[in-house]
Every structure is written in C-alpha cells, then in structure tokens.
PDB file of C-alpha atoms in Angstrom:
ATOM      1  CA  MET A  24     -49.173 -21.088 -63.997  1.00 38.00           C
ATOM      2  CA  ASP A  25     -51.178 -17.996 -63.112  1.00 44.00           C
ATOM      3  CA  PRO A  26     -50.245 -15.219 -65.586  1.00 40.00           C
ATOM      4  CA  LEU A  27     -50.408 -12.700 -62.758  1.00 47.00           C
ATOM      5  CA  LYS A  28     -47.428 -14.336 -61.089  1.00 46.00           C
ATOM      6  CA  ARG A  29     -45.018 -14.634 -63.974  1.00 38.00           C
ATOM      7  CA  GLY A  30     -45.284 -12.852 -67.316  1.00 38.00           C
ATOM      8  CA  GLN A  31     -42.928 -13.049 -70.241  1.00 34.00           C
ATOM      9  CA  PRO A  32     -40.556 -10.165 -70.973  1.00 33.00           C
ATOM     10  CA  CYS A  33     -41.631  -8.299 -74.093  1.00 34.00           C
ATOM     11  CA  GLN A  34     -38.465  -6.245 -74.450  1.00 35.00           C
ATOM     12  CA  PRO A  35     -35.025  -6.254 -72.862  1.00 33.00           C
ATOM     13  CA  ALA A  36     -34.162  -3.989 -69.953  1.00 37.00           C
ATOM     14  CA  THR A  37     -30.754  -2.858 -68.881  1.00 40.00           C
ATOM     15  CA  SER A  38     -29.384  -3.143 -65.368  1.00 41.00           C
ATOM     16  CA  THR A  39     -26.260  -2.134 -63.480  1.00 46.00           C
ATOM     17  CA  SER A  40     -23.940  -3.925 -61.110  1.00 60.00           C
ATOM     18  CA  ASP A  41     -25.537  -1.948 -58.282  1.00 75.00           C
ATOM     19  CA  PRO A  42     -29.246  -2.862 -58.078  1.00 72.00           C
ATOM     20  CA  ALA A  43     -30.013   0.383 -56.234  1.00 70.00           C
ATOM     21  CA  GLU A  44     -28.880   2.343 -59.319  1.00 78.00           C
ATOM     22  CA  ASP A  45     -30.915   0.254 -61.768  1.00 85.00           C
ATOM     23  CA  GLU A  46     -32.821   2.736 -63.937  1.00 89.00           C
ATOM     24  CA  ARG A  47     -35.893   0.490 -63.919  1.00 93.00           C
ATOM     25  CA  LEU A  48     -36.439   1.381 -60.259  1.00 95.00           C
ATOM     26  CA  ARG A  49     -36.975   5.020 -61.225  1.00 94.00           C
ATOM     27  CA  ASN A  50     -40.146   3.953 -63.047  1.00 95.00           C
ATOM     28  CA  PRO A  51     -40.895   0.528 -61.534  1.00 97.00           C
ATOM     29  CA  PHE A  52     -44.563   0.093 -62.461  1.00 98.00           C
ATOM     30  CA  TRP A  53     -43.864   0.871 -66.120  1.00 97.00           C
ATOM     31  CA  HIS A  54     -40.972  -1.565 -66.324  1.00 97.00           C
ATOM     32  CA  ALA A  55     -42.837  -4.300 -64.458  1.00 98.00           C
ATOM     33  CA  LEU A  56     -45.683  -4.042 -66.971  1.00 98.00           C
ATOM     34  CA  LEU A  57     -43.187  -4.134 -69.836  1.00 97.00           C
ATOM     35  CA  THR A  58     -41.359  -7.226 -68.628  1.00 97.00           C
ATOM     36  CA  GLU A  59     -42.282  -9.779 -65.959  1.00 98.00           C
ATOM     37  CA  GLN A  60     -45.921  -8.674 -65.719  1.00 98.00           C
ATOM     38  CA  ALA A  61     -46.475  -7.864 -69.394  1.00 97.00           C
ATOM     39  CA  ALA A  62     -48.900 -10.793 -69.711  1.00 97.00           C
ATOM     40  CA  ILE A  63     -51.501  -9.006 -67.589  1.00 97.00           C
ATOM     41  CA  ALA A  64     -50.832  -5.428 -68.718  1.00 98.00           C
ATOM     42  CA  LEU A  65     -53.721  -3.488 -70.217  1.00 98.00           C
ATOM     43  CA  GLY A  66     -52.622  -1.073 -72.930  1.00 96.00           C
ATOM     44  CA  SER A  67     -49.817  -1.268 -75.451  1.00 87.00           C
ATOM     45  CA  GLY A  68     -48.666   2.298 -75.998  1.00 90.00           C
ATOM     46  CA  ALA A  69     -47.132   4.925 -73.735  1.00 95.00           C
ATOM     47  CA  ALA A  70     -49.340   3.890 -70.790  1.00 96.00           C
ATOM     48  CA  ARG A  71     -50.042   0.462 -69.335  1.00 98.00           C
ATOM     49  CA  ARG A  72     -52.016  -0.533 -66.292  1.00 98.00           C
ATOM     50  CA  PHE A  73     -52.795  -3.455 -64.036  1.00 98.00           C
ATOM     51  CA  PRO A  74     -56.322  -4.899 -64.309  1.00 97.00           C
ATOM     52  CA  PRO A  75     -58.870  -2.879 -62.301  1.00 94.00           C
ATOM     53  CA  ASP A  76     -59.652  -5.823 -60.000  1.00 95.00           C
ATOM     54  CA  CYS A  77     -55.961  -6.298 -59.238  1.00 96.00           C
ATOM     55  CA  ILE A  78     -54.281  -3.064 -58.110  1.00 96.00           C
ATOM     56  CA  PRO A  79     -55.100   0.565 -59.052  1.00 96.00           C
ATOM     57  CA  PHE A  80     -51.687   1.316 -60.574  1.00 97.00           C
ATOM     58  CA  ALA A  81     -50.395   2.200 -64.020  1.00 97.00           C
ATOM     59  CA  GLY A  82     -47.032   2.910 -65.602  1.00 97.00           C
ATOM     60  CA  LEU A  83     -46.204   5.752 -67.979  1.00 95.00           C
ATOM     61  CA  ALA A  84     -43.362   5.713 -70.485  1.00 94.00           C
ATOM     62  CA  THR A  85     -42.773   9.429 -69.907  1.00 90.00           C
ATOM     63  CA  TRP A  86     -44.463  12.181 -67.933  1.00 86.00           C
ATOM     64  CA  ASP A  87     -45.899  14.007 -70.959  1.00 86.00           C
ATOM     65  CA  HIS A  88     -49.069  14.611 -72.925  1.00 85.00           C
ATOM     66  CA  SER A  89     -48.785  11.499 -75.104  1.00 88.00           C
ATOM     67  CA  SER A  90     -48.569   9.218 -72.058  1.00 91.00           C
ATOM     68  CA  PHE A  91     -51.511  10.924 -70.366  1.00 89.00           C
ATOM     69  CA  THR A  92     -53.572  10.656 -73.533  1.00 90.00           C
ATOM     70  CA  ALA A  93     -52.840   6.922 -73.608  1.00 93.00           C
ATOM     71  CA  LEU A  94     -53.697   6.616 -69.908  1.00 94.00           C
ATOM     72  CA  HIS A  95     -56.988   8.435 -70.437  1.00 93.00           C
ATOM     73  CA  ALA A  96     -58.038   5.734 -72.915  1.00 94.00           C
ATOM     74  CA  LEU A  97     -57.431   3.041 -70.267  1.00 96.00           C
ATOM     75  CA  LEU A  98     -59.651   4.637 -67.601  1.00 95.00           C
ATOM     76  CA  ALA A  99     -63.407   4.620 -67.195  1.00 94.00           C
ATOM     77  CA  PRO A 100     -65.088   7.994 -66.554  1.00 93.00           C
ATOM     78  CA  GLY A 101     -64.514   8.950 -62.926  1.00 93.00           C
ATOM     79  CA  GLU A 102     -61.980   6.157 -62.356  1.00 94.00           C
ATOM     80  CA  SER A 103     -58.760   6.985 -60.505  1.00 94.00           C
ATOM     81  CA  ILE A 104     -55.389   5.291 -60.648  1.00 96.00           C
ATOM     82  CA  PHE A 105     -51.894   5.732 -59.196  1.00 95.00           C
ATOM     83  CA  VAL A 106     -48.742   6.417 -61.189  1.00 95.00           C
ATOM     84  CA  THR A 107     -45.246   7.160 -59.904  1.00 92.00           C
ATOM     85  CA  ARG A 108     -42.915  10.012 -60.797  1.00 85.00           C
ATOM     86  CA  GLU A 109     -39.843  11.869 -59.642  1.00 74.00           C
ATOM     87  CA  GLU A 110     -40.688  15.192 -61.331  1.00 68.00           C
ATOM     88  CA  SER A 111     -43.084  17.854 -60.082  1.00 60.00           C
ATOM     89  CA  THR A 112     -45.036  18.383 -63.341  1.00 65.00           C
ATOM     90  CA  ARG A 113     -48.804  18.158 -63.060  1.00 68.00           C
ATOM     91  CA  PRO A 114     -50.807  16.161 -65.624  1.00 66.00           C
ATOM     92  CA  PRO A 115     -52.636  18.060 -68.371  1.00 65.00           C
ATOM     93  CA  PRO A 116     -56.381  17.729 -68.964  1.00 67.00           C
ATOM     94  CA  PRO A 117     -58.372  15.507 -69.227  1.00 74.00           C
ATOM     95  CA  ILE A 118     -56.470  13.749 -66.407  1.00 81.00           C
ATOM     96  CA  VAL A 119     -57.127  15.413 -63.061  1.00 85.00           C
ATOM     97  CA  PHE A 120     -54.632  15.513 -60.197  1.00 83.00           C
ATOM     98  CA  ALA A 121     -56.361  14.096 -57.098  1.00 87.00           C
ATOM     99  CA  GLU A 122     -53.741  13.171 -54.484  1.00 89.00           C
ATOM    100  CA  SER A 123     -49.986  13.048 -54.008  1.00 90.00           C
ATOM    101  CA  ILE A 124     -48.187  10.633 -51.639  1.00 92.00           C
ATOM    102  CA  ALA A 125     -44.420  10.725 -51.083  1.00 94.00           C
ATOM    103  CA  CYS A 126     -42.987   7.211 -50.769  1.00 96.00           C
ATOM    104  CA  LEU A 127     -39.479   6.109 -49.945  1.00 97.00           C
ATOM    105  CA  GLN A 128     -38.133   3.353 -52.154  1.00 97.00           C
ATOM    106  CA  MET A 129     -35.831   0.901 -50.382  1.00 97.00           C
ATOM    107  CA  ILE A 130     -33.783  -2.048 -51.625  1.00 97.00           C
ATOM    108  CA  TYR A 131     -32.338  -5.013 -49.765  1.00 97.00           C
ATOM    109  CA  ALA A 132     -28.607  -4.343 -49.396  1.00 92.00           C
ATOM    110  CA  PRO A 133     -27.654  -5.080 -45.791  1.00 85.00           C
ATOM    111  CA  ARG A 134     -24.608  -3.150 -44.594  1.00 77.00           C
ATOM    112  CA  HIS A 135     -24.329  -5.522 -41.686  1.00 65.00           C
ATOM    113  CA  SER A 136     -25.955  -8.760 -40.591  1.00 63.00           C
ATOM    114  CA  PRO A 137     -29.713  -8.118 -40.214  1.00 57.00           C
ATOM    115  CA  GLU A 138     -31.112  -8.578 -36.731  1.00 60.00           C
ATOM    116  CA  GLU A 139     -31.694 -12.158 -35.698  1.00 59.00           C
ATOM    117  CA  PRO A 140     -35.318 -13.286 -35.397  1.00 58.00           C
ATOM    118  CA  ARG A 141     -36.736 -14.199 -32.029  1.00 62.00           C
ATOM    119  CA  LEU A 142     -37.660 -17.827 -31.480  1.00 56.00           C
ATOM    120  CA  GLU A 143     -41.421 -18.153 -31.764  1.00 63.00           C
ATOM    121  CA  PRO A 144     -43.941 -20.948 -31.305  1.00 67.00           C
ATOM    122  CA  ALA A 145     -44.465 -22.962 -34.469  1.00 64.00           C
ATOM    123  CA  ALA A 146     -48.102 -21.894 -34.519  1.00 66.00           C
ATOM    124  CA  LEU A 147     -47.017 -18.298 -35.116  1.00 83.00           C
ATOM    125  CA  GLN A 148     -44.649 -19.005 -37.994  1.00 87.00           C
ATOM    126  CA  PRO A 149     -45.498 -17.598 -41.457  1.00 94.00           C
ATOM    127  CA  ALA A 150     -47.856 -19.830 -43.421  1.00 96.00           C
ATOM    128  CA  LEU A 151     -48.336 -19.739 -47.179  1.00 97.00           C
ATOM    129  CA  LEU A 152     -51.610 -18.072 -48.166  1.00 97.00           C
ATOM    130  CA  GLY A 153     -53.703 -19.099 -51.153  1.00 96.00           C
ATOM    131  CA  PRO A 154     -57.080 -18.583 -52.859  1.00 95.00           C
ATOM    132  CA  PRO A 155     -59.154 -19.823 -49.882  1.00 96.00           C
ATOM    133  CA  ASP A 156     -57.567 -17.072 -47.746  1.00 97.00           C
ATOM    134  CA  VAL A 157     -58.400 -14.172 -50.092  1.00 96.00           C
ATOM    135  CA  PRO A 158     -61.559 -12.983 -48.244  1.00 95.00           C
ATOM    136  CA  GLU A 159     -59.591 -12.715 -44.986  1.00 97.00           C
ATOM    137  CA  MET A 160     -56.677 -11.067 -46.774  1.00 96.00           C
ATOM    138  CA  MET A 161     -58.985  -8.472 -48.294  1.00 95.00           C
ATOM    139  CA  ALA A 162     -60.598  -7.777 -44.927  1.00 94.00           C
ATOM    140  CA  LEU A 163     -57.232  -7.387 -43.178  1.00 95.00           C
ATOM    141  CA  LYS A 164     -55.841  -5.083 -45.867  1.00 92.00           C
ATOM    142  CA  GLN A 165     -58.983  -2.964 -45.814  1.00 89.00           C
ATOM    143  CA  LEU A 166     -58.732  -2.638 -42.045  1.00 87.00           C
ATOM    144  CA  ALA A 167     -55.025  -1.807 -41.909  1.00 81.00           C
ATOM    145  CA  PHE A 168     -54.561   0.169 -45.164  1.00 79.00           C
ATOM    146  CA  PRO A 169     -57.787   0.817 -47.093  1.00 79.00           C
ATOM    147  CA  GLY A 170     -57.529   0.936 -50.880  1.00 75.00           C
ATOM    148  CA  TYR A 171     -54.656  -0.021 -53.187  1.00 82.00           C
ATOM    149  CA  TYR A 172     -55.768  -3.658 -53.246  1.00 89.00           C
ATOM    150  CA  GLY A 173     -58.247  -5.619 -55.336  1.00 91.00           C
ATOM    151  CA  PRO A 174     -59.414  -9.247 -55.088  1.00 92.00           C
ATOM    152  CA  ARG A 175     -56.835 -10.407 -57.668  1.00 95.00           C
ATOM    153  CA  ALA A 176     -53.910  -8.645 -55.980  1.00 95.00           C
ATOM    154  CA  PRO A 177     -52.846 -11.803 -54.098  1.00 95.00           C
ATOM    155  CA  SER A 178     -52.217 -13.457 -57.475  1.00 95.00           C
ATOM    156  CA  LEU A 179     -49.315 -11.083 -58.159  1.00 97.00           C
ATOM    157  CA  GLY A 180     -46.919 -13.205 -56.143  1.00 97.00           C
ATOM    158  CA  THR A 181     -46.304 -15.218 -52.994  1.00 98.00           C
ATOM    159  CA  TYR A 182     -48.079 -14.294 -49.766  1.00 98.00           C
ATOM    160  CA  TYR A 183     -47.483 -15.391 -46.196  1.00 98.00           C
ATOM    161  CA  GLY A 184     -49.652 -14.822 -43.155  1.00 98.00           C
ATOM    162  CA  ILE A 185     -49.698 -15.348 -39.411  1.00 97.00           C
ATOM    163  CA  ARG A 186     -52.762 -16.582 -37.585  1.00 95.00           C
ATOM    164  CA  VAL A 187     -53.650 -16.188 -33.919  1.00 94.00           C
ATOM    165  CA  ALA A 188     -56.459 -18.377 -32.639  1.00 92.00           C
ATOM    166  CA  GLY A 189     -57.335 -19.155 -36.244  1.00 93.00           C
ATOM    167  CA  GLN A 190     -57.632 -15.489 -37.264  1.00 95.00           C
ATOM    168  CA  LEU A 191     -55.395 -13.964 -39.920  1.00 97.00           C
ATOM    169  CA  VAL A 192     -53.719 -11.088 -38.054  1.00 96.00           C
ATOM    170  CA  ALA A 193     -50.730 -10.253 -40.275  1.00 97.00           C
ATOM    171  CA  MET A 194     -49.616 -10.781 -43.849  1.00 97.00           C
ATOM    172  CA  ALA A 195     -47.062  -9.720 -46.434  1.00 98.00           C
ATOM    173  CA  GLY A 196     -46.596 -10.538 -50.090  1.00 98.00           C
ATOM    174  CA  GLU A 197     -45.247  -9.507 -53.473  1.00 98.00           C
ATOM    175  CA  ARG A 198     -46.522  -6.914 -55.932  1.00 98.00           C
ATOM    176  CA  LEU A 199     -44.151  -5.712 -58.678  1.00 98.00           C
ATOM    177  CA  ALA A 200     -41.964  -8.169 -60.560  1.00 98.00           C
ATOM    178  CA  LEU A 201     -38.925  -6.954 -62.474  1.00 97.00           C
ATOM    179  CA  PRO A 202     -36.214  -9.107 -64.010  1.00 96.00           C
ATOM    180  CA  SER A 203     -33.969 -10.146 -61.086  1.00 96.00           C
ATOM    181  CA  MET A 204     -36.021  -8.076 -58.606  1.00 97.00           C
ATOM    182  CA  ARG A 205     -39.233  -8.514 -56.593  1.00 98.00           C
ATOM    183  CA  GLU A 206     -41.174  -6.009 -54.516  1.00 98.00           C
ATOM    184  CA  VAL A 207     -42.215  -6.794 -50.963  1.00 98.00           C
ATOM    185  CA  SER A 208     -45.661  -5.280 -50.447  1.00 96.00           C
ATOM    186  CA  ALA A 209     -49.007  -5.454 -48.610  1.00 95.00           C
ATOM    187  CA  VAL A 210     -47.250  -5.672 -45.243  1.00 96.00           C
ATOM    188  CA  CYS A 211     -50.003  -5.206 -42.695  1.00 94.00           C
ATOM    189  CA  THR A 212     -50.973  -6.233 -39.178  1.00 95.00           C
ATOM    190  CA  HIS A 213     -54.325  -6.109 -37.435  1.00 95.00           C
ATOM    191  CA  PRO A 214     -54.327  -3.042 -35.136  1.00 93.00           C
ATOM    192  CA  ALA A 215     -55.036  -5.262 -32.118  1.00 94.00           C
ATOM    193  CA  HIS A 216     -51.880  -7.304 -32.781  1.00 94.00           C
ATOM    194  CA  LEU A 217     -49.245  -4.639 -33.392  1.00 93.00           C
ATOM    195  CA  GLY A 218     -45.881  -4.814 -31.651  1.00 91.00           C
ATOM    196  CA  GLN A 219     -45.568  -8.605 -31.739  1.00 92.00           C
ATOM    197  CA  GLY A 220     -42.890  -8.800 -34.432  1.00 92.00           C
ATOM    198  CA  TYR A 221     -45.217 -10.376 -36.976  1.00 95.00           C
ATOM    199  CA  ALA A 222     -44.307  -8.016 -39.841  1.00 95.00           C
ATOM    200  CA  ALA A 223     -40.588  -8.653 -39.356  1.00 95.00           C
ATOM    201  CA  ARG A 224     -41.128 -12.404 -39.391  1.00 94.00           C
ATOM    202  CA  LEU A 225     -43.134 -12.244 -42.608  1.00 97.00           C
ATOM    203  CA  ILE A 226     -40.651  -9.965 -44.361  1.00 97.00           C
ATOM    204  CA  ARG A 227     -37.742 -12.223 -43.406  1.00 95.00           C
ATOM    205  CA  LYS A 228     -39.549 -15.168 -44.949  1.00 96.00           C
ATOM    206  CA  LEU A 229     -40.258 -13.333 -48.208  1.00 97.00           C
ATOM    207  CA  VAL A 230     -36.706 -11.995 -48.404  1.00 97.00           C
ATOM    208  CA  ALA A 231     -35.262 -15.475 -47.803  1.00 95.00           C
ATOM    209  CA  ASP A 232     -37.411 -16.899 -50.605  1.00 97.00           C
ATOM    210  CA  GLN A 233     -36.429 -14.127 -53.013  1.00 97.00           C
ATOM    211  CA  LEU A 234     -32.724 -14.378 -52.259  1.00 96.00           C
ATOM    212  CA  ALA A 235     -32.901 -18.149 -52.751  1.00 96.00           C
ATOM    213  CA  SER A 236     -34.286 -17.442 -56.233  1.00 97.00           C
ATOM    214  CA  ALA A 237     -31.478 -14.956 -56.975  1.00 97.00           C
ATOM    215  CA  LEU A 238     -33.906 -12.020 -56.751  1.00 97.00           C
ATOM    216  CA  THR A 239     -33.150  -8.673 -55.100  1.00 97.00           C
ATOM    217  CA  PRO A 240     -35.977  -7.534 -52.785  1.00 98.00           C
ATOM    218  CA  PHE A 241     -37.184  -3.936 -52.817  1.00 98.00           C
ATOM    219  CA  LEU A 242     -40.188  -2.077 -51.417  1.00 98.00           C
ATOM    220  CA  HIS A 243     -41.998   1.241 -51.116  1.00 97.00           C
ATOM    221  CA  VAL A 244     -43.121   2.835 -47.863  1.00 97.00           C
ATOM    222  CA  ILE A 245     -44.944   6.095 -47.134  1.00 95.00           C
ATOM    223  CA  ALA A 246     -42.229   8.602 -46.293  1.00 96.00           C
ATOM    224  CA  THR A 247     -43.875   9.679 -43.031  1.00 96.00           C
ATOM    225  CA  ASN A 248     -44.121   6.114 -41.686  1.00 95.00           C
ATOM    226  CA  GLN A 249     -40.955   6.276 -39.611  1.00 96.00           C
ATOM    227  CA  ARG A 250     -41.834   3.167 -37.614  1.00 94.00           C
ATOM    228  CA  ALA A 251     -41.991   1.031 -40.754  1.00 95.00           C
ATOM    229  CA  ILE A 252     -38.852   2.608 -42.235  1.00 97.00           C
ATOM    230  CA  ALA A 253     -36.915   1.834 -39.056  1.00 96.00           C
ATOM    231  CA  LEU A 254     -38.100  -1.783 -39.223  1.00 95.00           C
ATOM    232  CA  TYR A 255     -37.062  -2.162 -42.857  1.00 97.00           C
ATOM    233  CA  GLU A 256     -33.637  -0.699 -42.084  1.00 95.00           C
ATOM    234  CA  ARG A 257     -33.145  -3.195 -39.264  1.00 94.00           C
ATOM    235  CA  LEU A 258     -34.020  -5.977 -41.697  1.00 95.00           C
ATOM    236  CA  GLY A 259     -31.368  -4.887 -44.199  1.00 94.00           C
ATOM    237  CA  PHE A 260     -33.164  -2.447 -46.534  1.00 96.00           C
ATOM    238  CA  VAL A 261     -31.544   0.862 -47.508  1.00 96.00           C
ATOM    239  CA  PRO A 262     -33.118   3.919 -49.186  1.00 96.00           C
ATOM    240  CA  THR A 263     -32.663   4.419 -52.911  1.00 95.00           C
ATOM    241  CA  ARG A 264     -34.857   7.390 -53.818  1.00 94.00           C
ATOM    242  CA  MET A 265     -38.095   9.209 -53.087  1.00 95.00           C
ATOM    243  CA  LEU A 266     -40.957   8.553 -55.504  1.00 95.00           C
ATOM    244  CA  ILE A 267     -44.233  10.425 -55.670  1.00 93.00           C
ATOM    245  CA  PHE A 268     -47.324   8.262 -55.996  1.00 94.00           C
ATOM    246  CA  GLU A 269     -49.858  10.421 -57.819  1.00 92.00           C
ATOM    247  CA  ARG A 270     -53.516   9.483 -57.809  1.00 93.00           C
ATOM    248  CA  LEU A 271     -54.933  10.687 -61.094  1.00 93.00           C
ATOM    249  CA  GLU A 272     -58.573  10.704 -62.109  1.00 93.00           C
ATOM    250  CA  ARG A 273     -60.242  10.713 -65.486  1.00 91.00           C
ATOM    251  CA  SER A 274     -62.683  13.599 -65.662  1.00 83.00           C
TER     252      SER A 274
END
C-alpha cells in the first residue's frame, strides 16, 4: 500500500456528532499530518509538512513563534509553502509573508436530495486514474490551476478523470485524509471543455466512493470562485468556515 494514501494515526483526535463542527477542520493540514497522513509527514514538532514533490502545504500546531521556528527548519532557503489559519496575525521573522488567499471550507451535508446527474455516454464516464496518467494530470492541473501540485500529489488518494477523444480533459481527486473524513481536491477542467458537466460527474463519483467507505467528504474553494461554490452547493456541500491560505517563504 502506498504510504501516501493511508498513514497510521499517531495520536487520537476528538470529533463531534456534527462533522461540520469537528475542531480538526479548523486546522485540517495539521491534523491530517498528525493522523491519516502521518506516515509521509516531514517534521515532528510544532510544524509538519508534506514532501516537497507532493504538495506545498504544511500544518502548524499553533500560530506562534515556536511553530514558525519549527517550520523554518523544514524549508530550504527561498522555498515557499502554504499554511492555513483563521486569525489575522502575521508570521514573525525569519518567515516572510508572501500571499494570502481566502478559501471557503465546505462539507458534504445535503439539506435536500442533490441534483440528479444527466445520462451521459459511457465513454464520458469517470475513469480511475493511475501512475501512467500522471504526466497528463500534471499538464492539466498546470493549465487549469498552476501551482499547488507536485508529481506525487496523485498518490494522496483516489483520482478520476474524463477523456474526450483520448485526451484527459477533466479530473478530480483526494488530498487531505482525516479520520472519518476525506477532502475532495484538484477539481479541474481543460478551458476548452468547460460547461459540459464534467466536474459535477467526477465529484459525484468521489463522493459516492467516500460515503460507501463511511467517510464524510469536505473541500476548500477560493472564496471568489462563485461558479464553483454554486456547483458544490448543488451537489450537497454546505459552508463551514472561511480559512486563510497563507503562502509563507523562508528568507
């Protein structure tokens, strides 16, 4: 089994009866690296990160000097990485604030029956993606949403794609893994194939798989992407909170 897909919990985490109120979702990258993805975490103190060739994200135990000192030790000179927060505090030296992106966190909790999928030709149904597809996946992600994605990112979970005339034109997969929860991520469509319902089809497939495994789906979306937010709401996702994705750089 690929350690990127399933790690072993290294300490217990608490949860509530309402997944949307689960405290782990307030600091999801930290808790993922403590539990289900601990096997691939780099660092063992107040900061932990995903491998550089996977995704440029880290988790901090707290938003304070000790965590930033630990993060500094995990970064190469000039390297940047994303962390999430709810507070407005800026990091102290020698970590430099570089960029701030507001993202809406959403969790699957349909208040009504999600919209029914349209019947589509079998050729356009989601197909499982694997190692031979990674070059195309990297190219598609770079075209649709540059950055945030390394060559080992597809190993974080299950990925599905849709091909048109043999070309990979849409995909979606999993990124963070928390006990009883999985993140839907890397949802992207080739610009020439937008508006065909491919993203919805892929998300439905991932959600169905996760629910069948007794996992609660959740995701993050840039707060200004109203088109994507509307799609996720139609598919049964509801907002939980706003998180700030900070890109920090080691000076």
